[in-house]
Short mmCIF file of C-alpha atoms in Angstrom, two decimals:
data_model
loop_
_atom_site.label_atom_id
_atom_site.label_comp_id
_atom_site.label_asym_id
_atom_site.label_seq_id
_atom_site.Cartn_x
_atom_site.Cartn_y
_atom_site.Cartn_z
CA UNK A 1 0.03 -0.07 -0.01
CA UNK A 2 2.97 2.45 1.08
CA UNK A 3 4.02 2.18 -3.15
CA UNK A 4 0.94 2.93 -3.59
CA UNK A 5 0.07 6.14 -1.66
CA UNK A 6 3.30 7.52 -1.97
CA UNK A 7 4.13 10.58 -4.09
CA UNK A 8 7.65 10.97 -5.31
CA UNK A 9 9.79 9.22 -2.70
CA UNK A 10 9.79 6.17 -1.04
CA UNK A 11 12.36 4.52 1.36
CA UNK A 12 12.22 1.23 2.46
CA UNK A 13 14.61 -0.84 4.99
CA UNK A 14 16.12 -3.83 4.56
CA UNK A 15 17.17 -5.54 8.10
CA UNK A 16 20.24 -7.15 7.63
CA UNK A 17 23.31 -7.85 10.45
CA UNK A 18 22.16 -8.18 13.72
CA UNK A 19 18.59 -7.69 13.17
CA UNK A 20 18.75 -11.06 11.27
CA UNK A 21 20.72 -12.94 13.99
CA UNK A 22 17.72 -13.97 16.03
CA UNK A 23 15.90 -15.15 13.36
CA UNK A 24 14.31 -18.82 12.46
CA UNK A 25 16.65 -19.91 9.69
CA UNK A 26 18.48 -17.25 9.34
CA UNK A 27 21.16 -18.33 7.27
CA UNK A 28 18.75 -19.12 4.26
CA UNK A 29 17.69 -15.38 4.09
CA UNK A 30 19.31 -14.06 0.82
CA UNK A 31 22.29 -11.32 1.32
CA UNK A 32 21.04 -7.76 2.15
CA UNK A 33 22.08 -6.98 -1.70
CA UNK A 34 19.49 -9.62 -3.49
CA UNK A 35 16.70 -8.47 -1.11
CA UNK A 36 16.96 -4.76 -1.57
CA UNK A 37 17.44 -5.47 -5.48
CA UNK A 38 14.56 -7.34 -5.31
CA UNK A 39 12.49 -4.68 -3.34
CA UNK A 40 13.87 -2.01 -5.84
CA UNK A 41 12.23 -3.89 -9.20
CA UNK A 42 8.79 -4.55 -7.42
CA UNK A 43 8.65 -0.88 -6.67
CA UNK A 44 9.79 -0.26 -10.16
CA UNK A 45 7.34 -2.42 -11.62
CA UNK A 46 4.43 -1.11 -9.87
CA UNK A 47 5.14 2.47 -9.94
CA UNK A 48 7.83 3.37 -12.36
CA UNK A 49 8.57 6.78 -11.73
CA UNK A 50 8.99 6.59 -7.98
CA UNK A 51 11.75 7.55 -6.53
CA UNK A 52 12.88 4.30 -4.74
CA UNK A 53 15.90 4.42 -1.69
CA UNK A 54 16.36 0.71 0.08
CA UNK A 55 18.96 1.29 3.09
CA UNK A 56 20.50 -1.31 5.67
CA UNK A 57 18.63 -1.67 8.69
CA UNK A 58 21.05 -2.47 11.13
CA UNK A 59 18.50 -1.29 14.65
CA UNK A 60 14.96 -1.15 15.13
CA UNK A 61 15.05 2.58 14.19
CA UNK A 62 16.51 2.80 11.06
CA UNK A 63 16.33 6.51 8.90
CA UNK A 64 13.39 7.34 10.56
CA UNK A 65 15.16 8.09 13.74
CA UNK A 66 17.45 10.77 11.56
CA UNK A 67 15.72 11.59 8.17
CA UNK A 68 13.63 14.84 9.28
CA UNK A 69 12.17 14.43 5.53
CA UNK A 70 10.29 11.43 6.23
CA UNK A 71 6.41 11.97 6.69
CA UNK A 72 5.16 8.00 7.20
CA UNK A 73 6.52 5.04 8.53
CA UNK A 74 5.03 1.64 7.94
CA UNK A 75 6.09 -1.14 9.79
CA UNK A 76 5.44 -4.94 9.16
CA UNK A 77 2.83 -6.91 11.35
CA UNK A 78 6.12 -9.46 12.21
CA UNK A 79 7.91 -6.18 13.49
CA UNK A 80 4.88 -4.99 15.55
CA UNK A 81 4.67 -7.81 17.82
CA UNK A 82 8.85 -7.97 18.51
CA UNK A 83 10.45 -7.73 21.69
#
C-alpha cells in the first residue's frame, strides 16, 4: 500500500546484521543486496516513476530516527509484535 500512496520518494528499510541474528533459519535468508534489489525491482514494476531508496537496517529505528524528510512510517506485522 505504501507504494501506491507515496507521491515522490519511498525509503524502504531492509533488515541486515544484528536484526537477522535471531531469525529462525536466518542463514537461509538471501543477502542484503539481493533482497534490496528485489524490493527496488518490485517498486519499479508497480510505480516506474517513483524514487525508491533501499537502506540497510541494522537497528530497529533505521532512517526514521534521523531523516526529518520522512513523512510516514510503515512497519510490518512481524515487527509490530517483536520484543
